[in-house]
PDB file of C-alpha atoms in Angstrom:
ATOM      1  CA  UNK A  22      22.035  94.618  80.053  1.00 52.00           C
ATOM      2  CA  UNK A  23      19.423  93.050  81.842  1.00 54.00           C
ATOM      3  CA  UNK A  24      19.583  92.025  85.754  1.00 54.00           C
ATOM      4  CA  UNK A  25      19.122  88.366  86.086  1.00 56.00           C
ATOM      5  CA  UNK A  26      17.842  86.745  89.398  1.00 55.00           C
ATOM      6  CA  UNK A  27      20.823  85.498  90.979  1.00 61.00           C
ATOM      7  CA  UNK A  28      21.900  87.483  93.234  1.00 71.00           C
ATOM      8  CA  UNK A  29      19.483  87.582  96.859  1.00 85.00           C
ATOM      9  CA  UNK A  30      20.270  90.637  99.261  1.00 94.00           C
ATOM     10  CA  UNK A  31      18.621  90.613 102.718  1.00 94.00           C
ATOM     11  CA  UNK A  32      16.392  93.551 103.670  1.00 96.00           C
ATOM     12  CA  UNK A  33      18.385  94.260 106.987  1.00 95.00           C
ATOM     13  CA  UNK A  34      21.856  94.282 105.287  1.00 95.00           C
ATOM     14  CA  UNK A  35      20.452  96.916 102.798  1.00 96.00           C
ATOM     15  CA  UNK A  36      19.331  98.647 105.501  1.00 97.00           C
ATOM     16  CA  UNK A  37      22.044  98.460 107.206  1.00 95.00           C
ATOM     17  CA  UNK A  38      24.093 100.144 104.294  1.00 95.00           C
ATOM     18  CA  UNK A  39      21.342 102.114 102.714  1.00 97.00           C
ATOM     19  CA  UNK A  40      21.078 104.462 105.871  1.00 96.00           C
ATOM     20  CA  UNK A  41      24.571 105.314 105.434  1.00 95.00           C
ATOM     21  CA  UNK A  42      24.760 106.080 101.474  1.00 96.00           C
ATOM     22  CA  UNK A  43      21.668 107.902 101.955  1.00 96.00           C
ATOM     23  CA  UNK A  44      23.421 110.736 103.391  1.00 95.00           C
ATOM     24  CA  UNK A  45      25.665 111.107 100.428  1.00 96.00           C
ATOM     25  CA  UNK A  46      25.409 113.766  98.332  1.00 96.00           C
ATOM     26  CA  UNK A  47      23.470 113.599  95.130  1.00 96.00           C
ATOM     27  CA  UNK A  48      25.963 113.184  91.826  1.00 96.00           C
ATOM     28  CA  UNK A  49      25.848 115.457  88.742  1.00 94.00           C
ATOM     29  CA  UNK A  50      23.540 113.537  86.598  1.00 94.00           C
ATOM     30  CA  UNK A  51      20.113 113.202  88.865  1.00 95.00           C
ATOM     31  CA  UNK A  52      16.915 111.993  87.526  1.00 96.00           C
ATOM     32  CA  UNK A  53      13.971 113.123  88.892  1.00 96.00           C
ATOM     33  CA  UNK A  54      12.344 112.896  91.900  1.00 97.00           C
ATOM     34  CA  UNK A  55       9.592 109.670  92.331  1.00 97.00           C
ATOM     35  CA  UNK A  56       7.289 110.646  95.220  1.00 96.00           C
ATOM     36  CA  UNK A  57       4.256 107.937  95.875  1.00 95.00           C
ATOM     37  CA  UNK A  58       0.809 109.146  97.337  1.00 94.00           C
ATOM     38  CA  UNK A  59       2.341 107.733 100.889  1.00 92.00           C
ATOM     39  CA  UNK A  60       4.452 110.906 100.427  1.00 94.00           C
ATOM     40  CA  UNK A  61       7.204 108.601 100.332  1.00 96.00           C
ATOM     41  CA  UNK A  62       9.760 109.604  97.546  1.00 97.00           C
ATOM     42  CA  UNK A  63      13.572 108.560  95.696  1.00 98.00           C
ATOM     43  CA  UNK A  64      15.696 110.265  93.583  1.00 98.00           C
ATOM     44  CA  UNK A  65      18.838 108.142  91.768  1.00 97.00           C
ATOM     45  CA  UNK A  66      21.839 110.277  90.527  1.00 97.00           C
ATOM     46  CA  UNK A  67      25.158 109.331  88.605  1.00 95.00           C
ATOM     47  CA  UNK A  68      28.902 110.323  88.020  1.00 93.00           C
ATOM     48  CA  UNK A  69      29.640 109.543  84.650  1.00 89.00           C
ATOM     49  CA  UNK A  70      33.319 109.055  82.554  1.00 86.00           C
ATOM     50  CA  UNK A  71      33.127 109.020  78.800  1.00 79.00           C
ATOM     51  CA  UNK A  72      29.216 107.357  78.049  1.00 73.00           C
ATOM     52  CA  UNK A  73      29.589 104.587  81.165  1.00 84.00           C
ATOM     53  CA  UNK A  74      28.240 105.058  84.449  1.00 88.00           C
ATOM     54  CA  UNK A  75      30.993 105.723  87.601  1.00 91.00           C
ATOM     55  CA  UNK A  76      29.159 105.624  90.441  1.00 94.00           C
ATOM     56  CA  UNK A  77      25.252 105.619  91.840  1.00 96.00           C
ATOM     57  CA  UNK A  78      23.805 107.018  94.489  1.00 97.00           C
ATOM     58  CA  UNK A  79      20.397 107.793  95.797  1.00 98.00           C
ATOM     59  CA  UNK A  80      18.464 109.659  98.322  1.00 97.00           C
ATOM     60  CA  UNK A  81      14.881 108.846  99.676  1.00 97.00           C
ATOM     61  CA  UNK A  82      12.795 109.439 102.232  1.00 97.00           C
ATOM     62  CA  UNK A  83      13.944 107.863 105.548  1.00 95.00           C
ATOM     63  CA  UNK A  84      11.387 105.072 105.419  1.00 96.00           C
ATOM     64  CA  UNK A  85      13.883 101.770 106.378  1.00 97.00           C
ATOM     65  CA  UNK A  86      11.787  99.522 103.407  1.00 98.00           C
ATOM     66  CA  UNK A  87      12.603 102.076 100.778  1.00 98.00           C
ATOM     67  CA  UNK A  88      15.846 102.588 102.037  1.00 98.00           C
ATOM     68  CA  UNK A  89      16.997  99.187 101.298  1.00 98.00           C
ATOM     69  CA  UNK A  90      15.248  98.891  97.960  1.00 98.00           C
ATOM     70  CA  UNK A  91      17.246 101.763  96.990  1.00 98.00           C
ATOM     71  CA  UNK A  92      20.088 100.268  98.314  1.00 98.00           C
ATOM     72  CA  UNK A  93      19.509  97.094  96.935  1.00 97.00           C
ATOM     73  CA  UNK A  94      19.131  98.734  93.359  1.00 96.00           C
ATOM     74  CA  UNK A  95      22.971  99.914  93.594  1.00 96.00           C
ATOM     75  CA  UNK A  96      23.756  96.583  94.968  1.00 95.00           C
ATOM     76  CA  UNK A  97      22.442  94.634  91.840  1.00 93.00           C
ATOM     77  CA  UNK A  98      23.337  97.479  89.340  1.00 93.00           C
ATOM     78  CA  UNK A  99      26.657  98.209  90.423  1.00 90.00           C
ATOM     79  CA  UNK A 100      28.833  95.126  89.188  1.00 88.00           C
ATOM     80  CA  UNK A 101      27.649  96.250  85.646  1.00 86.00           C
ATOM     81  CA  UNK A 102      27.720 100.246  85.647  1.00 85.00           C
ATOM     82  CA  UNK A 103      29.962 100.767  83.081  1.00 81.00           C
ATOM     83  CA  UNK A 104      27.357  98.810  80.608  1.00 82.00           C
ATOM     84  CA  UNK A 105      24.640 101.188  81.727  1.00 82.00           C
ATOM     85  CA  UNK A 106      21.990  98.845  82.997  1.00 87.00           C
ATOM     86  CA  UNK A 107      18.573  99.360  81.976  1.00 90.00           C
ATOM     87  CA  UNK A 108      16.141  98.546  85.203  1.00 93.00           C
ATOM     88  CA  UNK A 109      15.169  95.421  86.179  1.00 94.00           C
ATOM     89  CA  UNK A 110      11.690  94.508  86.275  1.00 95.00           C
ATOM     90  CA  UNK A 111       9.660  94.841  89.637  1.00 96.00           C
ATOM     91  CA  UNK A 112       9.373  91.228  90.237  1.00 95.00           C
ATOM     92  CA  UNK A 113      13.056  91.018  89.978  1.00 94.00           C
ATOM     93  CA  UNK A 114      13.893  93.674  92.504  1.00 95.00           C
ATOM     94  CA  UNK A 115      11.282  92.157  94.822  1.00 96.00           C
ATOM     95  CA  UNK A 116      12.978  88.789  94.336  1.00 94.00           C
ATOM     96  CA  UNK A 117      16.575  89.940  94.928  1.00 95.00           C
ATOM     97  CA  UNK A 118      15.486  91.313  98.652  1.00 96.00           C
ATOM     98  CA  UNK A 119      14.491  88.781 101.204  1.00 95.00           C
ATOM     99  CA  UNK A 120      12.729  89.625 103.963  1.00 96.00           C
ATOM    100  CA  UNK A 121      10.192  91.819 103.396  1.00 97.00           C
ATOM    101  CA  UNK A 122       6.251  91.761 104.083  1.00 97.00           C
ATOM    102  CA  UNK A 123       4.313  91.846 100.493  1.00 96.00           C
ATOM    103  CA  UNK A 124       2.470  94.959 101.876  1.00 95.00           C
ATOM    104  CA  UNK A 125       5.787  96.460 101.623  1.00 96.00           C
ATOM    105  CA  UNK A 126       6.734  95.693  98.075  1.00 97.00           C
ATOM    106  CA  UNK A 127       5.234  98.945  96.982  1.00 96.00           C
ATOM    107  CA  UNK A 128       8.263 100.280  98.181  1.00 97.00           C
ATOM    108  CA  UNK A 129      10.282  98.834  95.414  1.00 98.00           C
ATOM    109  CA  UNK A 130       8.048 100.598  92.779  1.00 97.00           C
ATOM    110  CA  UNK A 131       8.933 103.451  94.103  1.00 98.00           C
ATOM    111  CA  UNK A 132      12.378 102.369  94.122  1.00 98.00           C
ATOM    112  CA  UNK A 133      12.642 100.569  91.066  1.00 97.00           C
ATOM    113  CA  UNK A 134      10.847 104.146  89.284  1.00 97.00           C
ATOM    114  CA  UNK A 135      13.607 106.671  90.573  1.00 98.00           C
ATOM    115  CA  UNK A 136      16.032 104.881  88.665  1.00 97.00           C
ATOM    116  CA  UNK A 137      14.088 104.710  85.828  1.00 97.00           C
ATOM    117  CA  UNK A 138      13.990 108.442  85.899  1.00 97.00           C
ATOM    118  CA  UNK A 139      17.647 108.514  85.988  1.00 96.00           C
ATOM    119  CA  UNK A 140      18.139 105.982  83.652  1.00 94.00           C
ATOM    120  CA  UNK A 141      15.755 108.242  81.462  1.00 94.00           C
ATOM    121  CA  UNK A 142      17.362 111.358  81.527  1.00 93.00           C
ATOM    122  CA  UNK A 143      21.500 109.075  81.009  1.00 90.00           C
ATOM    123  CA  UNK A 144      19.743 108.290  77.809  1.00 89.00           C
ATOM    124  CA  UNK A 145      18.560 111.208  76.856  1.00 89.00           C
ATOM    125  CA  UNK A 146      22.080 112.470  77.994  1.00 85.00           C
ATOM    126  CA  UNK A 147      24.106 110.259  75.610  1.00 81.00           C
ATOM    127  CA  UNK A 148      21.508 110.607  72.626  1.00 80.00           C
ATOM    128  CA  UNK A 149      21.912 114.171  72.329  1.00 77.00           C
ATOM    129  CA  UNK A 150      25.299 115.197  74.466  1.00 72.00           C
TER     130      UNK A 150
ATOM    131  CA  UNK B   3      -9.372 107.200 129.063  1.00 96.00           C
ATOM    132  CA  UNK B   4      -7.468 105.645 126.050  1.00 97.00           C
ATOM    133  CA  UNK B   5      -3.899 104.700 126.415  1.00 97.00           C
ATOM    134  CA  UNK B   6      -0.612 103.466 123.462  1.00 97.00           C
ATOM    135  CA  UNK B   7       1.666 100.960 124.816  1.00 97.00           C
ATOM    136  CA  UNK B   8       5.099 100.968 123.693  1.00 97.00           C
ATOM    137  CA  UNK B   9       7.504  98.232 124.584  1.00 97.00           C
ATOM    138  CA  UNK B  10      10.525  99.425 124.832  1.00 96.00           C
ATOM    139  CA  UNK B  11      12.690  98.118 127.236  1.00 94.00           C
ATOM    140  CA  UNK B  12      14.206  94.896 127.919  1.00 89.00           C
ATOM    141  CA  UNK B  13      13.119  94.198 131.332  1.00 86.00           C
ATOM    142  CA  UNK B  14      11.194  91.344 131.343  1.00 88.00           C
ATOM    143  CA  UNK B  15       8.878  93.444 129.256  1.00 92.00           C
ATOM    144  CA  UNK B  16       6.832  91.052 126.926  1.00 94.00           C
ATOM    145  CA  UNK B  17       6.416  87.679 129.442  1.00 93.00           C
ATOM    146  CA  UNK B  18       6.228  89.055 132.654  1.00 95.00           C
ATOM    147  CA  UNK B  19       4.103  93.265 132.452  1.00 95.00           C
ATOM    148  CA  UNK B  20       2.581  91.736 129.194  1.00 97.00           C
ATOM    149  CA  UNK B  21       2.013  88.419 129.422  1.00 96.00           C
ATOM    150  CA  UNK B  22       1.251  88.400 133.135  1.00 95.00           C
ATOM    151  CA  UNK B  23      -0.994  91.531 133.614  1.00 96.00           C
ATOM    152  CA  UNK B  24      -1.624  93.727 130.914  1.00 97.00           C
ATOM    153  CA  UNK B  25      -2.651  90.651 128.711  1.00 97.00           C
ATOM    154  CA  UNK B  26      -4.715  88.685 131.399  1.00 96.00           C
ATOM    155  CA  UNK B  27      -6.527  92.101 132.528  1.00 97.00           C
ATOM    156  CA  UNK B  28      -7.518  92.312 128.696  1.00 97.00           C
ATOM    157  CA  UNK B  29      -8.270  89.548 128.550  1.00 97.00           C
ATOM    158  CA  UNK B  30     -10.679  89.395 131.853  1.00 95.00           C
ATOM    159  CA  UNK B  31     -12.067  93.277 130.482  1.00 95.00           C
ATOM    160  CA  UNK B  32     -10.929  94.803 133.464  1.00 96.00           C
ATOM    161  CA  UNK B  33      -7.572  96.790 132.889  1.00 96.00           C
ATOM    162  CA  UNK B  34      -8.872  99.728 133.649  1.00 96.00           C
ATOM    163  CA  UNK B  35      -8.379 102.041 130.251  1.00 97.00           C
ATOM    164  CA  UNK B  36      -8.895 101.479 126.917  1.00 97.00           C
ATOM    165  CA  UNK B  37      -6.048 100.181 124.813  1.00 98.00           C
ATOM    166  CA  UNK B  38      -6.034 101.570 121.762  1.00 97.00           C
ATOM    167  CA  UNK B  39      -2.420 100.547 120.369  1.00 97.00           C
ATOM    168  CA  UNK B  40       0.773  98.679 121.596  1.00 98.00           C
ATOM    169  CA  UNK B  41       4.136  99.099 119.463  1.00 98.00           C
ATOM    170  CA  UNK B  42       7.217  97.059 120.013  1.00 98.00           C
ATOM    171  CA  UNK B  43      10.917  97.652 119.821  1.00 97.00           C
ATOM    172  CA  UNK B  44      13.788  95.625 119.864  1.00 97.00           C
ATOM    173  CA  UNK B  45      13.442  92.143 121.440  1.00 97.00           C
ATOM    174  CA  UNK B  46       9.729  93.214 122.136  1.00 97.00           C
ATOM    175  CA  UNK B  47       8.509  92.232 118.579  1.00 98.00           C
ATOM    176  CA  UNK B  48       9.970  88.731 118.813  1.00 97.00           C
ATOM    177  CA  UNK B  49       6.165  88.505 120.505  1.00 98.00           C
ATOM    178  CA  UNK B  50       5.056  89.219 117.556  1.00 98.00           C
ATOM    179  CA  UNK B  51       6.035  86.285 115.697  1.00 98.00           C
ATOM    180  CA  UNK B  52       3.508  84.107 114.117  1.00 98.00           C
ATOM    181  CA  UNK B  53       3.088  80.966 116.588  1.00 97.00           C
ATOM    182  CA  UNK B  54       4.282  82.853 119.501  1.00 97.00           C
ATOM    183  CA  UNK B  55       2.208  81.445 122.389  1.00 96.00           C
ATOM    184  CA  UNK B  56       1.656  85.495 124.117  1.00 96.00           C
ATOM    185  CA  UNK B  57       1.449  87.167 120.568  1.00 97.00           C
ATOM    186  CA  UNK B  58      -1.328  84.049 119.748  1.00 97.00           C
ATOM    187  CA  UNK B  59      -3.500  86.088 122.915  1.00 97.00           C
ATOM    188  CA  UNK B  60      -2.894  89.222 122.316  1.00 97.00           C
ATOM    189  CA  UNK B  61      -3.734  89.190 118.173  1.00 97.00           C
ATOM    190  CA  UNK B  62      -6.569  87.618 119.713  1.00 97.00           C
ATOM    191  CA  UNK B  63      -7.418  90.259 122.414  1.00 98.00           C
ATOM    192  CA  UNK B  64      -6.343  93.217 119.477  1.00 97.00           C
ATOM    193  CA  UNK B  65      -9.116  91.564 117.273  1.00 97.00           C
ATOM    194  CA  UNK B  66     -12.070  91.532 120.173  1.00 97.00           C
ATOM    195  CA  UNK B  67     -10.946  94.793 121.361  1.00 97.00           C
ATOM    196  CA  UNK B  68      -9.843  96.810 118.187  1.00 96.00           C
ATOM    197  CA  UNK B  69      -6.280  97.603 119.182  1.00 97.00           C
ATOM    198  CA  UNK B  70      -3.646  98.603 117.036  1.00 97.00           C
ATOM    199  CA  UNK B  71      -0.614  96.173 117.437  1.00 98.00           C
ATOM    200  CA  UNK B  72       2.571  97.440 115.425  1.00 98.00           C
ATOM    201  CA  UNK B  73       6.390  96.349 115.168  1.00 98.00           C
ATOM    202  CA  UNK B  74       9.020  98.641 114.630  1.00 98.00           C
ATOM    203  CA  UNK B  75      10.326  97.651 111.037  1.00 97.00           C
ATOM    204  CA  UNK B  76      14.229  98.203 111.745  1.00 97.00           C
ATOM    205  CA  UNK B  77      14.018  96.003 114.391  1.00 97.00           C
ATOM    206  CA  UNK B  78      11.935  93.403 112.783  1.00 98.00           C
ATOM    207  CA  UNK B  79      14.264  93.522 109.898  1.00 97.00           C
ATOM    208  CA  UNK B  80      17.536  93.080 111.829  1.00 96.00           C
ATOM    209  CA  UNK B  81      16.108  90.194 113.570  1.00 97.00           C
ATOM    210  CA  UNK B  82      14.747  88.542 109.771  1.00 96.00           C
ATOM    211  CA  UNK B  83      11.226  88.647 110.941  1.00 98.00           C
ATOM    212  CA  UNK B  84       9.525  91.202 109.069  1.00 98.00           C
ATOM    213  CA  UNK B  85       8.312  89.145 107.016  1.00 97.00           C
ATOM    214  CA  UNK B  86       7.087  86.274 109.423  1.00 97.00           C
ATOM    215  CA  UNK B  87       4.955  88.041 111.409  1.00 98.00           C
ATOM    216  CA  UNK B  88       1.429  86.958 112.916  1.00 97.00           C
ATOM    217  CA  UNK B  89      -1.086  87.447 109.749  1.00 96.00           C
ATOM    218  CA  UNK B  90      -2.136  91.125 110.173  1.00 95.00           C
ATOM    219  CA  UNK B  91       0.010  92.804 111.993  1.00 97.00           C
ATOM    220  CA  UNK B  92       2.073  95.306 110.247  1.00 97.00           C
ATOM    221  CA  UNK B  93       5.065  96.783 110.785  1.00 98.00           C
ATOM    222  CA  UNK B  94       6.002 100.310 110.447  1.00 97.00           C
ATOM    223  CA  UNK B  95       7.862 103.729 112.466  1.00 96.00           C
ATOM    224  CA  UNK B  96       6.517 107.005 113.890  1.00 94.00           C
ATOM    225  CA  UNK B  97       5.121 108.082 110.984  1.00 94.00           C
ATOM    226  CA  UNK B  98       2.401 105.166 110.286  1.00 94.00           C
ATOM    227  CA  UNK B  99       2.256 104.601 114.029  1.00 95.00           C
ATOM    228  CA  UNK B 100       0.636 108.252 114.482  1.00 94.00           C
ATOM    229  CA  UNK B 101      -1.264 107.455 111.104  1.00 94.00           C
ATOM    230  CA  UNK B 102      -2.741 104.400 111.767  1.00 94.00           C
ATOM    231  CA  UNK B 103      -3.683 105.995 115.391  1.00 94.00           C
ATOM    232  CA  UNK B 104      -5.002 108.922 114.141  1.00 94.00           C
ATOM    233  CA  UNK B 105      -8.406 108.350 114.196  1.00 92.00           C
ATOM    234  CA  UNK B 106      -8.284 107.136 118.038  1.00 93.00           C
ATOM    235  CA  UNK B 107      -5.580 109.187 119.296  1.00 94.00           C
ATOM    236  CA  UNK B 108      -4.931 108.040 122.643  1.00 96.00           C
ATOM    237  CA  UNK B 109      -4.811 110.464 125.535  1.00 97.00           C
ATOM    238  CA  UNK B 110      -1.381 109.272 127.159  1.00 96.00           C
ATOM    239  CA  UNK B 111       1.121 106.863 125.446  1.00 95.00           C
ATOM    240  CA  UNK B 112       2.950 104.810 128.112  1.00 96.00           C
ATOM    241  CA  UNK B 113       6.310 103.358 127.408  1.00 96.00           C
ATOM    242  CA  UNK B 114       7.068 100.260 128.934  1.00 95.00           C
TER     243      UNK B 114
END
């Protein structure tokens, strides 16, 4: 299932909750770890039940843009776990966020490629369990 | 000598120890060190804002003078600013504070 643009998150309220869930402990399922030439680097993980998704979570370095990327990925993604969403594009992620300076996007490729890694590896999970 | 400014407090900070001496002596060329950076916190960055009448001077001054002018990005986010900035200035934490300083370290950073 594909994200549509209609949902807009602000940067600070991502923030805001991102900086909490960031201390959470990685789930079971983890994909692996997206680190940028900045040094800068996410990881997404999962509980699943049966073949949906339960619950996401990530962990990233403590950089307040990437922070509420991340957090805005769980935001968008949540309301349609259990039908394993596949990514949403970059321009979407950048468009759900308001706030933020376009030097700053890069953050949500960084973002945006930790939970393709995680996304990967749920797929590769269910294909051959 | 080379000096960092960071505004941190919220005593009159930006108008009056900004706006009314640092900025002026900069202004003038006679403030006594070289400024190599200023970074803002809190309230500090609202100076920041493109079409702020002090920020207008000192992007100007930064320019002439090649100092390093930097808002903290939590606080420019929780005040929905980030993003509306004066052209050019970034904003950013420790880490690309002491990065983007790095190659004109300053001898003593001065928190205002």
């Amino acid at each position: 299932m594909e994200i549509p643009v209609t949902t807009t998150l602000w940067a600070k309220d991502c923030i805001e909750r991102g900086l909490k869930n960031n201390r959470l402990d990685a789930l079971p399922l983890a994909g692996a770890p997206i680190q940028a030439a900045s040094g800068l680097s996410a990881r997404f993980s999962a509980s699943l039940t049966s073949a949906c998704i339960e619950e996401l979570r990530f962990q990233c370095s403590s950089c307040a843009t990437l922070i509420a990327y991340c957090q805005a990925l769980v935001d968008l993604l949540s309301p349609a776990l259990e039908d394993r969403p596949r990514p949403p594009s970059l321009a979407v992620l950048i468009a759900s966020v308001e706030g933020v300076p376009p030097y700053r996007h890069d953050r949500a490729a960084i973002a945006l490629g930790a939970y393709r890694a995680l996304y990967f590896n749920l797929q590769q999970k269910l294909e051959h369990p | 000598m080379k000096v960092a400014y960071i505004f941190a407090s919220q005593r009159h900070t930006v108008s009056y120890v900004l706006g009314r001496m640092i900025l002026p002596q900069l202004e003038a060329k006679r403030h006594g060190v070289e400024v190599v950076g200023m970074f803002f916190f809190e309230d500090n960055n609202y100076v920041l804002v493109d079409g702020d009448v002090i920020g207008q001077r000192l992007k100007k001054v930064a320019e002439e003078q090649n100092i390093l002018l930097m808002g903290c990005d939590q606080c420019c986010y929780e005040r929905e600013i980030a993003d509306r900035l004066i052209p050019g200035v970034p904003i950013g934490c420790f880490p690309d504070l002491y990065g983007a300083l790095a190659t004109n370290m300053p001898d003593q950073v001065i928190t205002l």
